[in-house]
Short mmCIF file of C-alpha atoms in Angstrom, two decimals:
data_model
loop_
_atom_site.label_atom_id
_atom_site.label_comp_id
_atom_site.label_asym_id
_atom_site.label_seq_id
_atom_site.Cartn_x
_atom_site.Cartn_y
_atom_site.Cartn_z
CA UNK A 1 14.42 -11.94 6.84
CA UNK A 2 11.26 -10.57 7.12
CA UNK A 3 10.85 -6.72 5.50
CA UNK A 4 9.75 -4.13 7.92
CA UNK A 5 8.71 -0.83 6.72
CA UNK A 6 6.41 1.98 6.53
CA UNK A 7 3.62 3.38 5.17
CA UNK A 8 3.87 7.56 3.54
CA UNK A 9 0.15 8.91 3.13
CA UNK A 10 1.54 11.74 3.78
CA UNK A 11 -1.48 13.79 5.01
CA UNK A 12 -1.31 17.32 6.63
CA UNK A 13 -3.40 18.58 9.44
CA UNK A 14 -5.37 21.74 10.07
CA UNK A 15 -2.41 24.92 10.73
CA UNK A 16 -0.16 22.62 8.34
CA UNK A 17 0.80 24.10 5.00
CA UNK A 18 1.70 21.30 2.31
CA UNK A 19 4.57 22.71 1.54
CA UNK A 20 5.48 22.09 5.62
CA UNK A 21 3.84 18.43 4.95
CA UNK A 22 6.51 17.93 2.61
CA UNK A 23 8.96 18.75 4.81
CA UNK A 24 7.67 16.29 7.08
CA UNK A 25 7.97 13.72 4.76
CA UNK A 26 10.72 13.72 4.11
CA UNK A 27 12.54 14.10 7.99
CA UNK A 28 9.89 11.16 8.19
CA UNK A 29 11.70 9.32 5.60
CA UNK A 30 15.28 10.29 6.80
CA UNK A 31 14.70 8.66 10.29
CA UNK A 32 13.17 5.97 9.23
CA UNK A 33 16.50 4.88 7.87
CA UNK A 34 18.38 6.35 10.89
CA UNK A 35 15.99 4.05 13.05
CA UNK A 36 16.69 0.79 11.01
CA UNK A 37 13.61 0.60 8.62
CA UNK A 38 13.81 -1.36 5.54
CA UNK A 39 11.74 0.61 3.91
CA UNK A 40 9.34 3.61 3.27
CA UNK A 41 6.60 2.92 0.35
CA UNK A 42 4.30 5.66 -0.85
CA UNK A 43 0.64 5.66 -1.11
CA UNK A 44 -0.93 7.38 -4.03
CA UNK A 45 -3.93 9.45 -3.31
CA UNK A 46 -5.68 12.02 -5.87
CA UNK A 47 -8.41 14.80 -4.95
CA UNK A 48 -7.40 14.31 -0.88
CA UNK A 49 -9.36 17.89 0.20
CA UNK A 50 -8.40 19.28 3.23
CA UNK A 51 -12.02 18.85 4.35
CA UNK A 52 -14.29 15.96 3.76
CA UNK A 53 -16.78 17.47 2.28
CA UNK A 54 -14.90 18.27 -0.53
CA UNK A 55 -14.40 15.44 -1.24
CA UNK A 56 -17.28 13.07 -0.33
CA UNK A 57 -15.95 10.00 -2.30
CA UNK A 58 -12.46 10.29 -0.79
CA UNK A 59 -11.33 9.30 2.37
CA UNK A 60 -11.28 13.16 3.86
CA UNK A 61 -7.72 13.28 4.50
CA UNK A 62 -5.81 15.61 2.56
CA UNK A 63 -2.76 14.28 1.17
CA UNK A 64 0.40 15.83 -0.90
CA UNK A 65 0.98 12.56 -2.79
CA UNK A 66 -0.45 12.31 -5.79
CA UNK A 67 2.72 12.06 -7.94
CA UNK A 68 4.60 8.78 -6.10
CA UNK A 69 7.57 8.50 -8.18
CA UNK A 70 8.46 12.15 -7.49
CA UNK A 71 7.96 12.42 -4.31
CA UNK A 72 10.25 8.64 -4.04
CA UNK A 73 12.87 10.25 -6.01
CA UNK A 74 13.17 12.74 -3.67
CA UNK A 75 12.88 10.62 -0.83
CA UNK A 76 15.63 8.46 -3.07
CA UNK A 77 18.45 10.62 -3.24
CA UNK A 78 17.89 12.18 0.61
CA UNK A 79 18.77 8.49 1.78
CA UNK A 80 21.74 5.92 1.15
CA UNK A 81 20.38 2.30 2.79
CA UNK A 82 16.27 2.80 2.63
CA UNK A 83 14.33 1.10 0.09
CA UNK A 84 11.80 3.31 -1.58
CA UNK A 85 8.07 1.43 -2.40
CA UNK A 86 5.29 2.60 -4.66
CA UNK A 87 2.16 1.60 -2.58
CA UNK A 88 0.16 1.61 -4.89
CA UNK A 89 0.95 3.26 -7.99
CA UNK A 90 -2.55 3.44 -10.00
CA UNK A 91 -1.51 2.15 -13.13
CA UNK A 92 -4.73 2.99 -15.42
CA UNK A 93 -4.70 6.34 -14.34
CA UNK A 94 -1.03 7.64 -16.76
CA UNK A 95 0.22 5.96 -19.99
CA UNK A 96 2.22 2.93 -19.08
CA UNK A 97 5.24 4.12 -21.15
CA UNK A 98 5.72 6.96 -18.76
CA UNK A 99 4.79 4.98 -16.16
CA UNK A 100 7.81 2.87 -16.93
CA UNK A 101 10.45 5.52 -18.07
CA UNK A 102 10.07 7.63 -14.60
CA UNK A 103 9.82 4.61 -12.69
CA UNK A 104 13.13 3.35 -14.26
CA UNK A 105 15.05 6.75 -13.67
CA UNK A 106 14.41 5.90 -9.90
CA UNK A 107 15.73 2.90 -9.70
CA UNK A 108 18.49 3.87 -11.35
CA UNK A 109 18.68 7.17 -9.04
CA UNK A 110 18.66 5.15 -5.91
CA UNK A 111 20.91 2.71 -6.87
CA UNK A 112 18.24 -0.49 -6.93
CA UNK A 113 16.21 0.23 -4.24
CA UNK A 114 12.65 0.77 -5.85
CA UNK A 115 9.96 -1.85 -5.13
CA UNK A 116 7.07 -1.35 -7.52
CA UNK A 117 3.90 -1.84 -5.96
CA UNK A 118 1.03 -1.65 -8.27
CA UNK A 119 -2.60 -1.29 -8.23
CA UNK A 120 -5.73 -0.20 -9.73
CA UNK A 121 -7.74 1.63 -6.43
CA UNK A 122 -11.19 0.28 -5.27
CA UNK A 123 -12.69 3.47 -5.66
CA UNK A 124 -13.83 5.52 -8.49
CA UNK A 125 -13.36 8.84 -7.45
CA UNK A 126 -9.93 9.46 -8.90
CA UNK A 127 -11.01 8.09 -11.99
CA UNK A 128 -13.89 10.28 -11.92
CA UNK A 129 -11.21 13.61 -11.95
CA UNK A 130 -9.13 11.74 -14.63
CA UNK A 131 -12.14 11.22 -17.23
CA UNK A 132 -11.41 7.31 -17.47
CA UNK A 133 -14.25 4.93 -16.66
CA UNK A 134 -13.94 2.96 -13.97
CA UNK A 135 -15.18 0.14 -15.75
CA UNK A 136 -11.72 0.00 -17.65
CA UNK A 137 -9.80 0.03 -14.56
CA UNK A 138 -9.00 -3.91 -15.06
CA UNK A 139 -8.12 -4.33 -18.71
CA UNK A 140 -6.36 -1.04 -18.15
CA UNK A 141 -4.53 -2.25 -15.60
CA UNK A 142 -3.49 -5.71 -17.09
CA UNK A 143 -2.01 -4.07 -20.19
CA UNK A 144 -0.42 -1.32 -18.66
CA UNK A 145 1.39 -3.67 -16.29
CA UNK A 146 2.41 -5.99 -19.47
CA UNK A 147 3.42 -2.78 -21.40
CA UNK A 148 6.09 -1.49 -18.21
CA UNK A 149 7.36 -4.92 -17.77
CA UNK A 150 8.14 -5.58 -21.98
CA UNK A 151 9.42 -1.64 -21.80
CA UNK A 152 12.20 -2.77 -18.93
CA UNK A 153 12.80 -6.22 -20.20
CA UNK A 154 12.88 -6.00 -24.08
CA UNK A 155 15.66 -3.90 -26.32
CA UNK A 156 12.81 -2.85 -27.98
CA UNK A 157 9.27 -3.98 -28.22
CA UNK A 158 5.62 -3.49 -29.65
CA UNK A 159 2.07 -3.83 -28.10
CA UNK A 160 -1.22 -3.60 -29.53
CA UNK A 161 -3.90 -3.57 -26.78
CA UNK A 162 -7.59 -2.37 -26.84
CA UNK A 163 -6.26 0.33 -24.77
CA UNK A 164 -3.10 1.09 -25.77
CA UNK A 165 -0.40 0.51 -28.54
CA UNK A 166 3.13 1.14 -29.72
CA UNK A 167 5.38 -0.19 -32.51
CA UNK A 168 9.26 -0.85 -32.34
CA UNK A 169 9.78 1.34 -29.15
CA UNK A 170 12.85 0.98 -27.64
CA UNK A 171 12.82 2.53 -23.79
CA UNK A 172 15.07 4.38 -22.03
CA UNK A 173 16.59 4.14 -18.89
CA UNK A 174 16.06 0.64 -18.12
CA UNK A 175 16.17 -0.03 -14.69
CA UNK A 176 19.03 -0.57 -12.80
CA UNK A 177 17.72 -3.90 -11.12
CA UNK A 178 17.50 -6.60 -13.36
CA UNK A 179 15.72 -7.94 -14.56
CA UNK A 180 13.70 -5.00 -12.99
CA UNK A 181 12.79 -3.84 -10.17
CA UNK A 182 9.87 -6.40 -7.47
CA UNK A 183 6.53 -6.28 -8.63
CA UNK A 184 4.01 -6.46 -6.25
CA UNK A 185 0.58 -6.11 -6.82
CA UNK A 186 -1.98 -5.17 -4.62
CA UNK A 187 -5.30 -7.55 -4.10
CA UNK A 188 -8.29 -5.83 -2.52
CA UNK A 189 -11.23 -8.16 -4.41
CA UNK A 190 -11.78 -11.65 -3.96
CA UNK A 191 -11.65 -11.82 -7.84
CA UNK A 192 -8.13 -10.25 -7.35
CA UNK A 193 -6.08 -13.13 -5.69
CA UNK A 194 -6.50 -15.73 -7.71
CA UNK A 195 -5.31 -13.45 -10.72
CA UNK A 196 -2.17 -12.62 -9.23
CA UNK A 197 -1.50 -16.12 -8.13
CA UNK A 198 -2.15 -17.62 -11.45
CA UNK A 199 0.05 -13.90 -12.94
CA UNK A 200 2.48 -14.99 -10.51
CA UNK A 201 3.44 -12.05 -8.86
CA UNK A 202 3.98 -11.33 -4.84
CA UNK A 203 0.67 -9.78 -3.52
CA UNK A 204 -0.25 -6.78 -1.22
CA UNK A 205 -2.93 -7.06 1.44
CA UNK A 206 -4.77 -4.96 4.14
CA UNK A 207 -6.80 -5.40 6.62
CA UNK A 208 -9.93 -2.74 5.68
CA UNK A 209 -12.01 -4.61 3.12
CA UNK A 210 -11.51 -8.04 5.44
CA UNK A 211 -10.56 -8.90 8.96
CA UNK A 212 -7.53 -11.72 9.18
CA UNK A 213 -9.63 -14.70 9.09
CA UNK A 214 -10.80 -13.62 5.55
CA UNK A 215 -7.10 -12.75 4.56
CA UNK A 216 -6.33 -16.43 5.59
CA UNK A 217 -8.68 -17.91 3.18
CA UNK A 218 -7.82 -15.11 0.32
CA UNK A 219 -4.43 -15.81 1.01
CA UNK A 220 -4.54 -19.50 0.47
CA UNK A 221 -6.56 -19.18 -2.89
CA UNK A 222 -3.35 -16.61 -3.89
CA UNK A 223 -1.69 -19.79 -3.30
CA UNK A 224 -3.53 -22.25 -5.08
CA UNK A 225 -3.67 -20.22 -8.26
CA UNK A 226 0.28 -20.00 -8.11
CA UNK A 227 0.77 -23.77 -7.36
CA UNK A 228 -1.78 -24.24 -10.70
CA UNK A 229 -0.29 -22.15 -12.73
CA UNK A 230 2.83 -23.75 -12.06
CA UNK A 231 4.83 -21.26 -10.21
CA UNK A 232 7.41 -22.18 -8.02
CA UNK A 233 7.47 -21.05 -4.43
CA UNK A 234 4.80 -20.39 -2.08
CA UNK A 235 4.03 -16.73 -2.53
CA UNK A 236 5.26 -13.75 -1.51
CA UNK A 237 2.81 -11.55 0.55
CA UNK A 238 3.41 -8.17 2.18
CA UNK A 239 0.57 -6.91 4.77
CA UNK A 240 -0.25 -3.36 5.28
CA UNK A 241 -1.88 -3.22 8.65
CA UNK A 242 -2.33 0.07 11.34
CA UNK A 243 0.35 -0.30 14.15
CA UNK A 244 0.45 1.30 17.34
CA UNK A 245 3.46 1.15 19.35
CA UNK A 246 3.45 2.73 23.11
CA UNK A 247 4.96 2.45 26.38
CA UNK A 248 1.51 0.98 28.08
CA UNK A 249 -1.04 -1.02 26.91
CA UNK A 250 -3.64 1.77 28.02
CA UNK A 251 -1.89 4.29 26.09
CA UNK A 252 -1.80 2.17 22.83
CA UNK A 253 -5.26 1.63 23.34
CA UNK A 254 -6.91 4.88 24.08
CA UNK A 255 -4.54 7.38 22.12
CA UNK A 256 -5.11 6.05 18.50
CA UNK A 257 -8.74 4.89 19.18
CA UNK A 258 -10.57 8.38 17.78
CA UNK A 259 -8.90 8.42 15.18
CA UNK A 260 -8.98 4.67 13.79
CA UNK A 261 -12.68 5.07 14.20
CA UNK A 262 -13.17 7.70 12.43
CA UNK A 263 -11.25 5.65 9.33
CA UNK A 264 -13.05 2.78 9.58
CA UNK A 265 -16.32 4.49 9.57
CA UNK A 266 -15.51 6.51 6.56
CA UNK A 267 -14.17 3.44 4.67
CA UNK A 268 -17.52 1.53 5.25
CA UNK A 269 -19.42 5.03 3.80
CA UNK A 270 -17.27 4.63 0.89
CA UNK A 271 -17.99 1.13 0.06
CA UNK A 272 -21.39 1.73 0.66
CA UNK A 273 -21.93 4.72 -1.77
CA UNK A 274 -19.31 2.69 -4.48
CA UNK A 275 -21.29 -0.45 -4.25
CA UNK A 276 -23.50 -0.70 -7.83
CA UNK A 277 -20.21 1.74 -9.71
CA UNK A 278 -19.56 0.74 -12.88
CA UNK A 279 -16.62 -1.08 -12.66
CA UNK A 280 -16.37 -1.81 -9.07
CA UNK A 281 -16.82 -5.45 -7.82
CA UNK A 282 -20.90 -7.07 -6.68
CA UNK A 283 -22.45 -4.56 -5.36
CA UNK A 284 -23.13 -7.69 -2.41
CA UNK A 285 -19.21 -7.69 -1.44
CA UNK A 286 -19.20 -3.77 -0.86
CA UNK A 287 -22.53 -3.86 0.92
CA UNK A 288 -21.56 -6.55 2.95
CA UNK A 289 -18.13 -4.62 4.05
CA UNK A 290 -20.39 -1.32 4.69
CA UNK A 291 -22.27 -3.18 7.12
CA UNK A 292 -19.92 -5.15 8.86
CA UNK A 293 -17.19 -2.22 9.20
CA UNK A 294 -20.50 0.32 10.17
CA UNK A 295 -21.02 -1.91 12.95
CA UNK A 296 -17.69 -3.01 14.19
CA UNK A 297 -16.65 -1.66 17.76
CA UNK A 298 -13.37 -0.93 18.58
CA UNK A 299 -12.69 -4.03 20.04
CA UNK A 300 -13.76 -6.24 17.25
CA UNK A 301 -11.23 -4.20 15.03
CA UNK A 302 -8.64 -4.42 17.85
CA UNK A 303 -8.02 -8.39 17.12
CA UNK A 304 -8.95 -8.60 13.96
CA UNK A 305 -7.42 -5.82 12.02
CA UNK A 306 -4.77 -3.70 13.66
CA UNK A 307 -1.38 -4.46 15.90
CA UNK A 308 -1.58 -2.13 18.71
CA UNK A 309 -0.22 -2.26 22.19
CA UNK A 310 3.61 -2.37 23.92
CA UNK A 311 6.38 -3.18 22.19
CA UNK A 312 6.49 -6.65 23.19
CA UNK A 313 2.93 -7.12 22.27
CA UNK A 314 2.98 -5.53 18.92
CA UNK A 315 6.16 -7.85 18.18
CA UNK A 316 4.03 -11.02 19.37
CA UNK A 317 1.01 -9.91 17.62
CA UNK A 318 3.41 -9.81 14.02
CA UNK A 319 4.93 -13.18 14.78
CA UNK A 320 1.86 -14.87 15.14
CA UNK A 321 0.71 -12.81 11.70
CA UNK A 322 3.26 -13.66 9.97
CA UNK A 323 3.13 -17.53 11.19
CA UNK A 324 -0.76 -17.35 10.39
CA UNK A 325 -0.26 -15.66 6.60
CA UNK A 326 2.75 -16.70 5.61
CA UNK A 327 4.10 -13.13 5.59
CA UNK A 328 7.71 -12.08 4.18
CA UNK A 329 6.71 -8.68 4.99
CA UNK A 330 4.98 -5.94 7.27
CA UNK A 331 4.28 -2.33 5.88
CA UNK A 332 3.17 -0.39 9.00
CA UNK A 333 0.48 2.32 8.47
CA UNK A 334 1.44 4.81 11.74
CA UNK A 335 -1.75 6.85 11.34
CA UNK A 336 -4.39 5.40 10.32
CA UNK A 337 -8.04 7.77 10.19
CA UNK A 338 -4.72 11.38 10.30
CA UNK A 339 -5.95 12.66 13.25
CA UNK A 340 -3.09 11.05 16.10
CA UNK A 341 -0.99 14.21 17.01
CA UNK A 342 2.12 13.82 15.26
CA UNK A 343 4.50 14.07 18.28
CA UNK A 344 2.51 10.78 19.52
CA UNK A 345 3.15 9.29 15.32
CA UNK A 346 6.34 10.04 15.82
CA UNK A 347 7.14 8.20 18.97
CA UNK A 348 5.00 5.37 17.61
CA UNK A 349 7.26 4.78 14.59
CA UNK A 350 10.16 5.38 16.71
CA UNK A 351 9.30 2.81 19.57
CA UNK A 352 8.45 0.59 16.63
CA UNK A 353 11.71 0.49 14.97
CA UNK A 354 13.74 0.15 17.75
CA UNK A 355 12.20 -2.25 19.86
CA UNK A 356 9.65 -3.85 18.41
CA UNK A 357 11.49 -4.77 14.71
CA UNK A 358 14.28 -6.36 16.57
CA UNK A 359 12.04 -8.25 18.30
CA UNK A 360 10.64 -9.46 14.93
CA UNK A 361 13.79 -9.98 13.14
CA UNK A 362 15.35 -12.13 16.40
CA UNK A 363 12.55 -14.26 16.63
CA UNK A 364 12.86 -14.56 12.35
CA UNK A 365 16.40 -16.32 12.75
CA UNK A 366 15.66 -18.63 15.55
#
């Protein structure tokens, strides 16, 4: 059965306070579960002003979640059903062993429901306000993630790392799934999918760096590296696309158009100002993404990187994606650019859930 959930940036608009964007969250979170979502997952965001210019390396929208795990534990005991996903939790920027000690307390808090989605962000900027180089992020990364999943596995353990290191610790909680909780690791590079295939862990992808044409042929590198390495299986992929749910095909189309714009302009200024960071992939890949998403109308975007439309063609447009990828999993990103009223979100997520999933799922046990 094929996961259906939804993306939490949790952003707040002009004449919102963030302590009222909390709130929002979380009634967010509560009917998602009393719609029949699988699952909400939380995106971690640091330095989100409330006005771009603040904040010219950041995507402009201000968000209230910067601490995931908090904000999921929350979320965690406010729900009984719901799975609760980190999407993506930046490993380099905390020490690993807290890292794994709060994310262990959730688990065991919601009873098993945490999926750990991990990361290490394509952008600088948040390492910039930590004062780690970006040009650690991957080593950083790799033993951080090796540290959290010896510190949930092993009585007690020891490390030594260029990065970090610890002798005879023994970690507590462990978590309550065992052996711990799904590890899924997000791939935004095309250096990054072969490493988690040949790691073999189950992958996150969107649709901003690369259209689904490129995600096929990512995708079936993922899957190459696993097969090598000699994992079994096929892969276990999750895609994070924008999805637009309304009662006409006109509405789906106009209503959300502004604002998705407005994203995918901003996302090609950031790759164009990262490209050359220490640390951040050929400067040619980012360049090449600047252009290409500087250029792209809304129609190119339209079939290539979001599901928008009716509820029967949002359903048909995930069958065929999940055909075409191999997909065990869709994480729905409601708002994509923050700027769709949130009375309009709202009935998005809501036509979603209950008439496009079961659409999905029906279809999933013919």
């Amino acid at each position: 059965m094929m996961h259906l959930g939804l993306v939490m940036e949790c952003d707040y608009r002009a004449g919102v306070t963030q302590e009222e964007a909390f709130d929002e969250a979380f009634e967010l979170a509560e009917a998602s579960e009393a719609w029949g979502l699988d699952g909400v997952w939380l995106a971690e965001r640091h330095f989100a002003a409330p006005r771009a210019e603040l904040d010219p390396m950041g995507v402009g929208i201000p968000s209230i979640v910067s601490a995931p795990l908090i904000m999921a534990t929350a979320i965690a005991v406010r729900t009984r059903r719901l799975r609760v996903g980190i999407a993506v939790n930046v490993l380099p920027l905390c020490h690993p062993i807290r890292i794994a000690e709060e994310a262990a307390t959730l688990d065991q808090v919601s009873k098993g429901r945490l999926d750990f989605g991990v990361g290490r962000s394509g952008f600088p900027r948040a390492y910039e306000g930590y004062g780690i180089p970006y040009a650690e992020s991957r080593e950083r990364f790799q033993e951080s993630l090796d540290i959290i999943l010896k510190a949930w596995t092993q009585e007690r353990f020891s490390y030594e790392g260029k990065y970090y290191a610890c002798h005879d610790l023994c970690v507590i909680p462990k978590p309550y799934q065992k052996p711990h909780p799904p590890v899924r690791v997000a791939a935004t590079t095309r250096e990054t999918f072969p490493q988690v295939g040949a790691m073999g862990h189950p992958i996150f992808i969107g649709l901003r760096g690369f259209d689904i044409t490129e995600a096929m042929h990512h995708l079936s590198v993922y899957r190459q590296a696993l097969q090598e390495a000699g994992h079994p299986g096929k892969g276990d992929v999750f895609l994070r696309i924008p999805v637009y749910v309304a009662e006409t095909a006109e509405q789906a189309r106009s209503e959300p158009q502004a604002s998705t714009l407005q994203s995918y302009r901003r996302l090609a200024e950031n790759f164009a100002r990262s490209a050359g960071a220490a640390g951040t992939t050929v400067s040619e890949e980012r360049v090449e993404r600047a252009e290409r998403l500087a250029t792209a109308g809304y129609d190119e975007l339209l079939r290539g990187r979001l599901a928008y439309g009716t509820p029967e063609a949002v359903a048909e447009r995930l069958r065929q994606l999940q055909q075409a990828l191999g997909l065990s999993g869709v994480i729905i990103e409601p708002n994509v650019g923050g700027l769709i009223p949130r009375d309009l979100v709202l009935r998005s997520i809501r036509l979603f859930a209950q008439e496009v999933a079961p659409r999905v799922r029906a279809s999933n046990k013919a």
